[in-house]
Short mmCIF file of C-alpha atoms and ligand atoms in Angstrom, two decimals:
data_model
loop_
_atom_site.label_atom_id
_atom_site.label_comp_id
_atom_site.label_asym_id
_atom_site.label_seq_id
_atom_site.Cartn_x
_atom_site.Cartn_y
_atom_site.Cartn_z
CA MET A 1 -44.44 25.96 -106.46
CA ALA A 2 -45.02 28.53 -110.57
CA GLY A 3 -45.17 32.15 -109.91
CA PRO A 4 -45.83 34.20 -112.79
CA GLU A 5 -43.08 32.70 -114.81
CA TRP A 6 -45.05 29.54 -115.69
CA GLU A 7 -47.10 30.74 -118.86
CA SER A 8 -50.24 28.12 -118.72
CA LEU A 9 -49.99 24.68 -118.84
CA GLU A 10 -51.10 24.85 -122.54
CA GLN A 11 -48.01 26.28 -123.06
CA CYS A 12 -45.52 24.40 -121.63
CA LEU A 13 -47.26 20.84 -123.56
CA GLU A 14 -47.18 23.06 -127.11
CA LYS A 15 -42.66 23.73 -126.58
CA HIS A 16 -42.45 19.61 -124.94
CA LEU A 17 -44.63 17.61 -126.78
CA PRO A 18 -44.38 15.95 -130.61
CA PRO A 19 -46.72 17.24 -132.55
CA ALA A 20 -48.31 13.09 -132.58
CA ASP A 21 -48.05 13.61 -129.06
CA LEU A 22 -49.42 16.60 -128.51
CA ARG A 23 -52.26 15.32 -130.09
CA GLU A 24 -53.08 12.93 -127.74
CA VAL A 25 -52.58 14.23 -124.82
CA LYS A 26 -55.26 17.08 -126.26
CA ARG A 27 -57.56 14.88 -126.78
CA ILE A 28 -57.40 12.94 -123.13
CA LEU A 29 -57.05 16.21 -121.41
CA TYR A 30 -59.52 18.45 -123.88
CA GLY A 31 -61.32 16.51 -125.56
CA LYS A 32 -63.06 17.02 -129.10
CA GLU A 33 -60.43 19.50 -130.43
CA THR A 34 -62.38 23.34 -130.22
CA ARG A 35 -62.52 25.53 -133.25
CA LYS A 36 -60.18 28.53 -132.76
CA LEU A 37 -62.90 31.16 -133.93
CA ASP A 38 -62.45 33.26 -136.80
CA LEU A 39 -62.22 36.92 -134.39
CA PRO A 40 -61.99 40.18 -136.28
CA SER A 41 -58.56 41.85 -136.76
CA ARG A 42 -59.60 45.05 -134.97
CA ALA A 43 -60.06 43.18 -131.50
CA PHE A 44 -56.63 42.06 -131.40
CA GLU A 45 -55.07 45.59 -132.20
CA ALA A 46 -58.03 45.98 -129.12
CA ALA A 47 -56.49 43.33 -126.90
CA SER A 48 -52.09 44.04 -127.41
CA GLU A 49 -53.32 47.75 -127.53
CA GLY A 50 -55.33 47.26 -123.30
CA ASP A 51 -52.12 44.73 -122.64
CA PHE A 52 -54.86 41.50 -121.82
CA GLU A 53 -54.97 38.45 -123.60
CA LEU A 54 -57.67 37.66 -126.30
CA GLN A 55 -59.01 34.03 -127.47
CA GLY A 56 -61.65 32.55 -129.08
CA TYR A 57 -62.62 28.98 -129.12
CA ALA A 58 -65.98 27.48 -131.15
CA PHE A 59 -67.74 24.45 -129.81
CA GLU A 60 -69.94 23.06 -132.36
CA ALA A 61 -72.68 20.70 -132.04
CA ALA A 62 -74.66 18.15 -134.81
CA GLU A 63 -77.49 19.55 -137.60
CA GLU A 64 -80.70 18.62 -135.80
CA GLN A 65 -84.19 18.62 -138.73
CA LEU A 66 -86.36 20.19 -136.54
CA ARG A 67 -84.13 22.94 -134.13
CA PRO A 68 -82.40 25.21 -135.80
CA PRO A 69 -78.25 25.68 -134.44
CA ARG A 70 -78.79 27.32 -131.02
CA THR A 71 -76.07 29.51 -131.41
CA VAL A 72 -74.66 32.08 -128.82
CA ARG A 73 -71.04 34.14 -127.35
CA VAL A 74 -69.81 34.10 -123.99
CA GLY A 75 -66.77 35.74 -122.48
CA LEU A 76 -65.22 35.04 -119.72
CA VAL A 77 -62.89 38.21 -118.37
CA GLN A 78 -60.16 37.21 -115.58
CA ASN A 79 -57.62 40.10 -114.48
CA ARG A 80 -55.82 42.00 -112.16
CA THR A 81 -56.53 45.00 -109.81
CA PRO A 82 -55.46 47.62 -111.41
CA LEU A 83 -54.90 50.45 -108.28
CA PRO A 84 -52.51 48.60 -105.07
CA ALA A 85 -55.88 47.25 -102.43
CA ASP A 86 -54.53 50.78 -100.46
CA ALA A 87 -54.82 53.24 -102.63
CA PRO A 88 -58.89 54.62 -101.52
CA VAL A 89 -61.27 53.05 -101.60
CA ALA A 90 -63.43 54.88 -104.61
CA LYS A 91 -59.98 54.85 -106.66
CA GLN A 92 -59.94 51.01 -107.02
CA VAL A 93 -63.92 50.73 -107.36
CA THR A 94 -63.15 53.17 -111.11
CA ALA A 95 -60.03 51.81 -112.08
CA LEU A 96 -61.72 48.30 -112.06
CA HIS A 97 -64.58 50.07 -113.36
CA ARG A 98 -62.76 51.63 -116.47
CA ARG A 99 -60.75 48.47 -116.95
CA ILE A 100 -63.35 46.37 -117.60
CA GLU A 101 -65.36 48.71 -119.90
CA SER A 102 -62.45 48.56 -122.13
CA ILE A 103 -62.47 44.74 -122.18
CA VAL A 104 -66.21 45.10 -122.79
CA GLU A 105 -65.18 46.88 -125.98
CA VAL A 106 -63.68 44.61 -127.62
CA ALA A 107 -66.00 41.58 -126.05
CA ALA A 108 -68.96 43.56 -128.07
CA VAL A 109 -66.30 44.65 -131.35
CA CYS A 110 -66.14 39.87 -130.64
CA GLY A 111 -70.17 39.33 -130.76
CA VAL A 112 -70.53 38.01 -126.85
CA ASN A 113 -73.92 37.63 -126.50
CA ILE A 114 -73.66 37.01 -122.23
CA ILE A 115 -70.01 38.16 -120.57
CA CYS A 116 -69.18 37.22 -116.78
CA PHE A 117 -66.77 38.59 -115.11
CA GLN A 118 -65.02 37.20 -111.59
CA GLU A 119 -65.93 36.72 -108.19
CA ALA A 120 -65.31 40.01 -106.02
CA TRP A 121 -64.92 42.10 -109.81
CA THR A 122 -64.76 45.40 -108.05
CA MET A 123 -62.29 44.71 -105.04
CA PRO A 124 -59.37 43.19 -104.43
CA PHE A 125 -59.91 40.26 -101.87
CA ALA A 126 -59.41 41.44 -98.83
CA PHE A 127 -61.32 38.88 -96.83
CA CYS A 128 -58.42 37.24 -95.61
CA THR A 129 -57.52 40.09 -93.28
CA ARG A 130 -60.75 39.42 -91.36
CA GLU A 131 -60.74 43.31 -91.18
CA LYS A 132 -63.48 45.49 -91.69
CA LEU A 133 -62.44 48.92 -93.21
CA PRO A 134 -62.01 50.00 -95.29
CA TRP A 135 -62.61 46.14 -97.10
CA THR A 136 -66.46 46.09 -96.39
CA GLU A 137 -67.27 49.87 -98.05
CA PHE A 138 -65.97 48.32 -101.22
CA ALA A 139 -69.87 46.74 -100.92
CA GLU A 140 -73.50 47.83 -102.60
CA SER A 141 -76.61 47.47 -103.87
CA ALA A 142 -77.54 44.52 -106.40
CA GLU A 143 -80.30 46.63 -107.46
CA ASP A 144 -79.13 49.82 -107.63
CA GLY A 145 -75.44 49.75 -106.61
CA PRO A 146 -73.05 51.71 -108.84
CA THR A 147 -71.40 49.14 -110.50
CA SER A 148 -74.55 47.78 -111.46
CA ARG A 149 -76.18 51.40 -113.38
CA PHE A 150 -72.69 51.07 -114.59
CA CYS A 151 -73.08 47.55 -116.03
CA GLN A 152 -76.66 48.29 -117.14
CA LYS A 153 -75.29 50.95 -119.13
CA LEU A 154 -72.74 48.02 -120.78
CA ALA A 155 -75.63 46.11 -121.08
CA LYS A 156 -78.07 47.81 -122.98
CA LYS A 157 -75.21 49.29 -125.14
CA HIS A 158 -73.51 45.92 -125.90
CA ASN A 159 -77.20 44.31 -126.17
CA MET A 160 -75.29 42.04 -124.01
CA VAL A 161 -75.56 40.28 -120.82
CA VAL A 162 -73.88 40.68 -118.16
CA VAL A 163 -73.24 38.99 -114.88
CA SER A 164 -72.02 41.43 -112.45
CA PRO A 165 -69.92 38.92 -109.73
CA ILE A 166 -69.69 41.78 -106.48
CA LEU A 167 -70.19 42.36 -102.85
CA GLU A 168 -73.23 43.06 -102.21
CA ARG A 169 -75.24 44.82 -99.33
CA ASP A 170 -78.13 44.32 -98.86
CA ARG A 171 -80.21 47.51 -97.13
CA GLU A 172 -83.29 46.06 -97.55
CA HIS A 173 -82.22 43.36 -94.06
CA GLY A 174 -80.64 45.03 -92.09
CA ASP A 175 -77.45 45.89 -94.71
CA VAL A 176 -75.76 42.43 -94.52
CA LEU A 177 -73.39 41.79 -97.13
CA TRP A 178 -73.38 38.73 -99.43
CA ASN A 179 -71.45 37.71 -101.74
CA THR A 180 -73.69 37.92 -105.38
CA ALA A 181 -73.79 37.87 -109.25
CA VAL A 182 -76.37 40.33 -110.44
CA VAL A 183 -77.74 38.88 -113.34
CA ILE A 184 -78.34 42.08 -115.93
CA SER A 185 -80.09 41.81 -119.45
CA ASN A 186 -79.57 42.64 -122.40
CA SER A 187 -82.13 45.24 -121.93
CA GLY A 188 -80.23 47.04 -119.44
CA ALA A 189 -82.65 45.66 -116.65
CA VAL A 190 -81.43 43.56 -113.39
CA LEU A 191 -83.15 40.42 -113.92
CA GLY A 192 -82.04 39.15 -110.55
CA LYS A 193 -79.49 37.52 -108.46
CA THR A 194 -77.62 34.64 -107.17
CA ARG A 195 -76.22 34.19 -103.82
CA LYS A 196 -72.92 31.79 -103.26
CA ASN A 197 -74.16 28.77 -101.23
CA HIS A 198 -70.89 27.83 -99.60
CA ILE A 199 -68.62 30.05 -98.04
CA PRO A 200 -64.94 28.35 -97.71
CA ARG A 201 -62.91 28.05 -94.70
CA VAL A 202 -60.00 26.70 -95.59
CA GLY A 203 -56.35 28.61 -96.14
CA ASP A 204 -57.21 32.97 -96.26
CA PHE A 205 -60.39 32.21 -97.39
CA ASN A 206 -61.68 33.34 -94.56
CA GLU A 207 -65.10 34.00 -96.16
CA SER A 208 -67.13 33.84 -93.37
CA THR A 209 -66.11 36.89 -91.42
CA TYR A 210 -68.08 38.88 -93.40
CA TYR A 211 -71.08 37.09 -95.04
CA MET A 212 -73.37 34.07 -95.10
CA GLU A 213 -74.43 31.48 -96.77
CA GLY A 214 -77.08 32.62 -99.98
CA ASN A 215 -79.82 32.12 -98.83
CA LEU A 216 -81.89 32.64 -102.57
CA GLY A 217 -80.73 28.61 -103.56
CA HIS A 218 -80.34 27.70 -106.90
CA PRO A 219 -81.88 30.59 -109.51
CA VAL A 220 -81.83 29.20 -112.79
CA PHE A 221 -82.19 32.50 -115.03
CA GLN A 222 -83.69 32.90 -118.70
CA THR A 223 -82.04 34.84 -120.45
CA GLN A 224 -82.39 36.11 -124.41
CA PHE A 225 -79.97 33.80 -125.15
CA GLY A 226 -80.34 30.61 -123.26
CA ARG A 227 -80.46 28.97 -119.38
CA ILE A 228 -78.02 30.89 -117.17
CA ALA A 229 -76.90 29.91 -113.57
CA VAL A 230 -74.05 31.34 -111.59
CA ASN A 231 -71.95 29.04 -109.22
CA ILE A 232 -69.88 31.11 -106.89
CA CYS A 233 -66.22 29.64 -106.69
CA TYR A 234 -66.36 27.51 -103.77
CA GLY A 235 -69.05 26.55 -104.74
CA ARG A 236 -67.66 24.44 -107.78
CA HIS A 237 -66.28 21.71 -105.15
CA HIS A 238 -70.15 20.96 -104.24
CA PRO A 239 -71.74 18.73 -107.07
CA LEU A 240 -74.88 18.84 -105.70
CA ASN A 241 -74.42 22.55 -106.06
CA TRP A 242 -73.71 22.53 -110.37
CA LEU A 243 -77.03 19.85 -110.18
CA MET A 244 -79.41 22.02 -107.96
CA TYR A 245 -78.75 24.67 -110.78
CA SER A 246 -78.80 21.68 -114.09
CA ILE A 247 -82.28 20.45 -112.12
CA ASN A 248 -83.82 24.24 -112.79
CA GLY A 249 -82.50 23.96 -116.13
CA ALA A 250 -79.38 25.53 -117.21
CA GLU A 251 -77.53 25.32 -119.56
CA ILE A 252 -74.44 27.47 -119.02
CA ILE A 253 -72.97 28.04 -115.32
CA PHE A 254 -70.20 30.25 -114.86
CA ASN A 255 -67.95 29.84 -112.51
CA PRO A 256 -66.97 33.41 -111.03
CA SER A 257 -63.94 32.24 -108.51
CA ALA A 258 -60.44 34.00 -107.26
CA THR A 259 -58.44 30.58 -105.95
CA ILE A 260 -54.54 30.75 -105.49
CA GLY A 261 -51.82 27.93 -107.06
CA ALA A 262 -50.93 26.27 -103.77
CA LEU A 263 -54.58 25.86 -103.09
CA SER A 264 -56.56 25.03 -106.09
CA GLU A 265 -54.62 24.80 -109.26
CA SER A 266 -55.20 20.70 -109.68
CA LEU A 267 -58.62 20.74 -108.78
CA TRP A 268 -59.17 23.68 -111.43
CA PRO A 269 -59.31 22.15 -114.52
CA VAL A 270 -60.97 18.80 -113.37
CA GLU A 271 -64.60 20.09 -111.29
CA ALA A 272 -66.05 22.46 -114.16
CA ARG A 273 -65.28 20.37 -116.43
CA ASN A 274 -66.79 17.37 -114.87
CA ALA A 275 -70.39 19.75 -113.22
CA ALA A 276 -70.14 20.13 -117.85
CA ILE A 277 -70.04 16.31 -117.98
CA ALA A 278 -72.06 15.28 -115.86
CA ASN A 279 -75.25 17.48 -115.85
CA HIS A 280 -75.17 17.85 -120.19
CA CYS A 281 -74.68 21.62 -119.51
CA PHE A 282 -71.91 24.30 -120.46
CA THR A 283 -69.38 25.71 -117.73
CA CYS A 284 -67.69 28.69 -117.60
CA ALA A 285 -64.55 28.50 -115.07
CA ILE A 286 -63.35 32.17 -113.57
CA ASN A 287 -60.26 33.04 -111.80
CA ARG A 288 -58.87 36.94 -111.33
CA VAL A 289 -54.75 37.11 -112.06
CA GLY A 290 -51.83 38.35 -109.70
CA LYS A 291 -50.94 38.65 -106.06
CA GLU A 292 -52.45 41.58 -104.46
CA TYR A 293 -51.21 42.68 -101.02
CA PHE A 294 -52.94 44.38 -98.00
CA PRO A 295 -51.49 47.04 -95.52
CA ASN A 296 -51.28 44.81 -92.38
CA GLU A 297 -49.58 41.17 -91.90
CA PHE A 298 -52.88 38.55 -91.66
CA THR A 299 -52.21 34.68 -90.42
CA SER A 300 -53.69 31.49 -91.55
CA GLY A 301 -54.05 29.50 -88.63
CA ASP A 302 -51.70 27.23 -89.40
CA GLY A 303 -48.59 28.17 -86.81
CA LYS A 304 -46.73 29.80 -89.70
CA LYS A 305 -45.31 33.30 -90.23
CA ALA A 306 -48.08 36.32 -90.82
CA HIS A 307 -48.00 37.31 -94.77
CA GLN A 308 -49.48 40.38 -96.61
CA ASP A 309 -50.93 38.45 -99.68
CA PHE A 310 -52.82 35.90 -100.53
CA GLY A 311 -50.15 33.55 -103.28
CA TYR A 312 -50.72 33.80 -106.77
CA PHE A 313 -53.69 34.09 -108.47
CA TYR A 314 -53.49 31.11 -111.64
CA GLY A 315 -55.97 33.26 -114.09
CA SER A 316 -57.04 30.49 -116.68
CA SER A 317 -59.56 30.92 -117.18
CA TYR A 318 -62.08 27.80 -119.18
CA VAL A 319 -65.26 26.34 -120.26
CA ALA A 320 -65.75 22.82 -120.77
CA ALA A 321 -68.92 21.18 -122.85
CA PRO A 322 -71.65 18.63 -122.15
CA ASP A 323 -69.40 16.19 -124.90
CA SER A 324 -66.30 16.40 -122.41
CA SER A 325 -64.54 18.75 -124.57
CA ARG A 326 -63.45 22.66 -123.37
CA THR A 327 -61.32 25.18 -124.36
CA PRO A 328 -57.45 25.79 -123.72
CA GLY A 329 -57.35 27.59 -120.59
CA LEU A 330 -56.24 31.56 -120.84
CA SER A 331 -52.60 32.80 -119.57
CA ARG A 332 -51.12 32.55 -115.70
CA THR A 333 -51.01 35.78 -115.98
CA ARG A 334 -51.79 37.73 -117.91
CA ASP A 335 -55.52 39.96 -118.12
CA GLY A 336 -57.69 38.35 -120.68
CA LEU A 337 -60.99 37.41 -122.54
CA LEU A 338 -61.85 34.50 -123.86
CA VAL A 339 -64.39 33.96 -125.82
CA ALA A 340 -66.48 30.91 -126.29
CA GLU A 341 -69.22 29.97 -129.49
CA LEU A 342 -71.92 27.54 -127.87
CA ASP A 343 -74.43 25.86 -129.56
CA LEU A 344 -76.94 25.01 -126.95
CA ASN A 345 -78.26 22.13 -128.31
CA LEU A 346 -75.18 20.19 -127.64
CA CYS A 347 -76.23 19.90 -123.67
CA ARG A 348 -79.71 17.96 -125.28
CA GLN A 349 -77.90 15.34 -127.78
CA VAL A 350 -74.91 14.95 -125.20
CA ASN A 351 -78.16 13.83 -122.35
CA ASP A 352 -79.29 11.48 -125.89
CA ILE A 353 -76.87 9.64 -126.04
CA TRP A 354 -75.42 9.71 -121.81
CA ASN A 355 -78.78 9.88 -120.62
CA PHE A 356 -77.36 11.68 -116.72
CA LYS A 357 -80.84 12.83 -116.30
CA MET A 358 -82.59 10.00 -117.35
CA THR A 359 -80.37 7.35 -115.16
CA GLY A 360 -80.46 9.92 -111.75
CA ARG A 361 -82.23 8.17 -109.43
CA TYR A 362 -82.51 11.67 -107.39
CA GLU A 363 -85.75 9.76 -105.52
CA MET A 364 -83.84 7.93 -104.19
CA TYR A 365 -80.65 9.90 -103.03
CA ALA A 366 -84.05 12.85 -102.29
CA GLN A 367 -85.06 9.68 -99.08
CA GLU A 368 -81.34 8.67 -97.80
CA LEU A 369 -80.57 12.62 -97.51
CA THR A 370 -83.93 12.99 -96.14
CA GLU A 371 -82.77 10.14 -93.26
CA ALA A 372 -79.09 11.05 -93.50
CA VAL A 373 -79.34 14.56 -92.19
CA LYS A 374 -81.82 13.58 -89.20
CA PRO A 375 -80.11 14.18 -85.64
CA ASN A 376 -80.93 10.50 -85.31
CA TYR A 377 -79.29 9.45 -88.30
CA SER A 378 -76.86 6.12 -88.32
CA PRO A 379 -75.14 5.80 -91.71
CA ASN A 380 -76.56 2.17 -93.76
CA VAL A 381 -73.34 0.26 -93.04
CA VAL A 382 -73.94 -4.02 -93.19
CA LYS A 383 -71.69 -5.55 -91.52
CA GLU A 384 -70.60 -9.50 -90.47
N1 URP B 401 -63.60 32.43 -103.41
C1 URP B 401 -63.27 31.36 -102.61
O1 URP B 401 -64.41 30.60 -102.49
N2 URP B 401 -61.98 30.32 -102.90
C2 URP B 401 -61.92 29.48 -102.23
C3 URP B 401 -61.32 28.51 -103.07
C4 URP B 401 -61.28 27.55 -103.93
O2 URP B 401 -62.36 27.44 -103.59
O3 URP B 401 -60.61 27.10 -104.56
#
């Protein structure tokens, strides 16, 4: 499997396909072409100085007579952990705050209204170790922990909604941990939080050692720039999880993730894109980058040798739209900021064409699911 030497699918296609073939391949793999955004040159200069990739695209909707366009710019941030996992906890957190602050500055120059960071962005993805200290020390209060306070300052300074996925310590309920995304309004107030509903038990993703399945349902946050929701990482494999955010009215669903090539790279371009299509909304898939090494070896419970790293986090963050179009992905190898301009009117326009909300048989599913989860359920199989 390719590691950091293989930059991106897009780069490979562009290198090897003749232009006419490339056009057709892109039409099928990426849908209607997204327009390149004309971002300020000082943003590109700052990104180059800060050694991260900057890309910008716009999705367009048809003009309507009664509604003006509802244009919003989202920013997706993918990054490596700047310090090694055995550096002191406080130093790692500070280094990550500094890194993100510099990327958010550039997002502000690009006119971003809502920004989302990767899953558990203030820490190395240490759940694979199944050790408690020092990793649980990265957990913070969602309401007033140092990271939320830091994000509140950013939000207010840049008039930007900030989605900050962290490891949460819930002081009010027995000090327990959760995998949480804190949503901070552009006013600087903590608007609320949402928790990861599905916990992976696959390969080295042994997160159930640390926290339980989320207990907050599928909240949608009304922001000045549109209604948003957060489906954290492994939740993207569950179509009903996406559906419930959509049923609650989400127009943009962020999917902050941490996942590796050997496990999920072939699923990655499909899942968030399919969710955008199936739910008539925009989805934003964000993955971290690079390899993280842990001080002690751990096993994957598969009989193979113990190891100190997860494998390669392949970045490739992208935005998908309800009409099946999507942006190219960010690099597999570099830190990056993807800016996408969305016209939220596209959600209703596609809904009116394809009618998935109208033709979905929710009542029938609800009734059948209610029966199916009963212990004495017998599957509806017709036999001769
Ligand atoms: N962080 C996380 O949930 N990873 C699980 C692996 C995957 O869903 O690709």
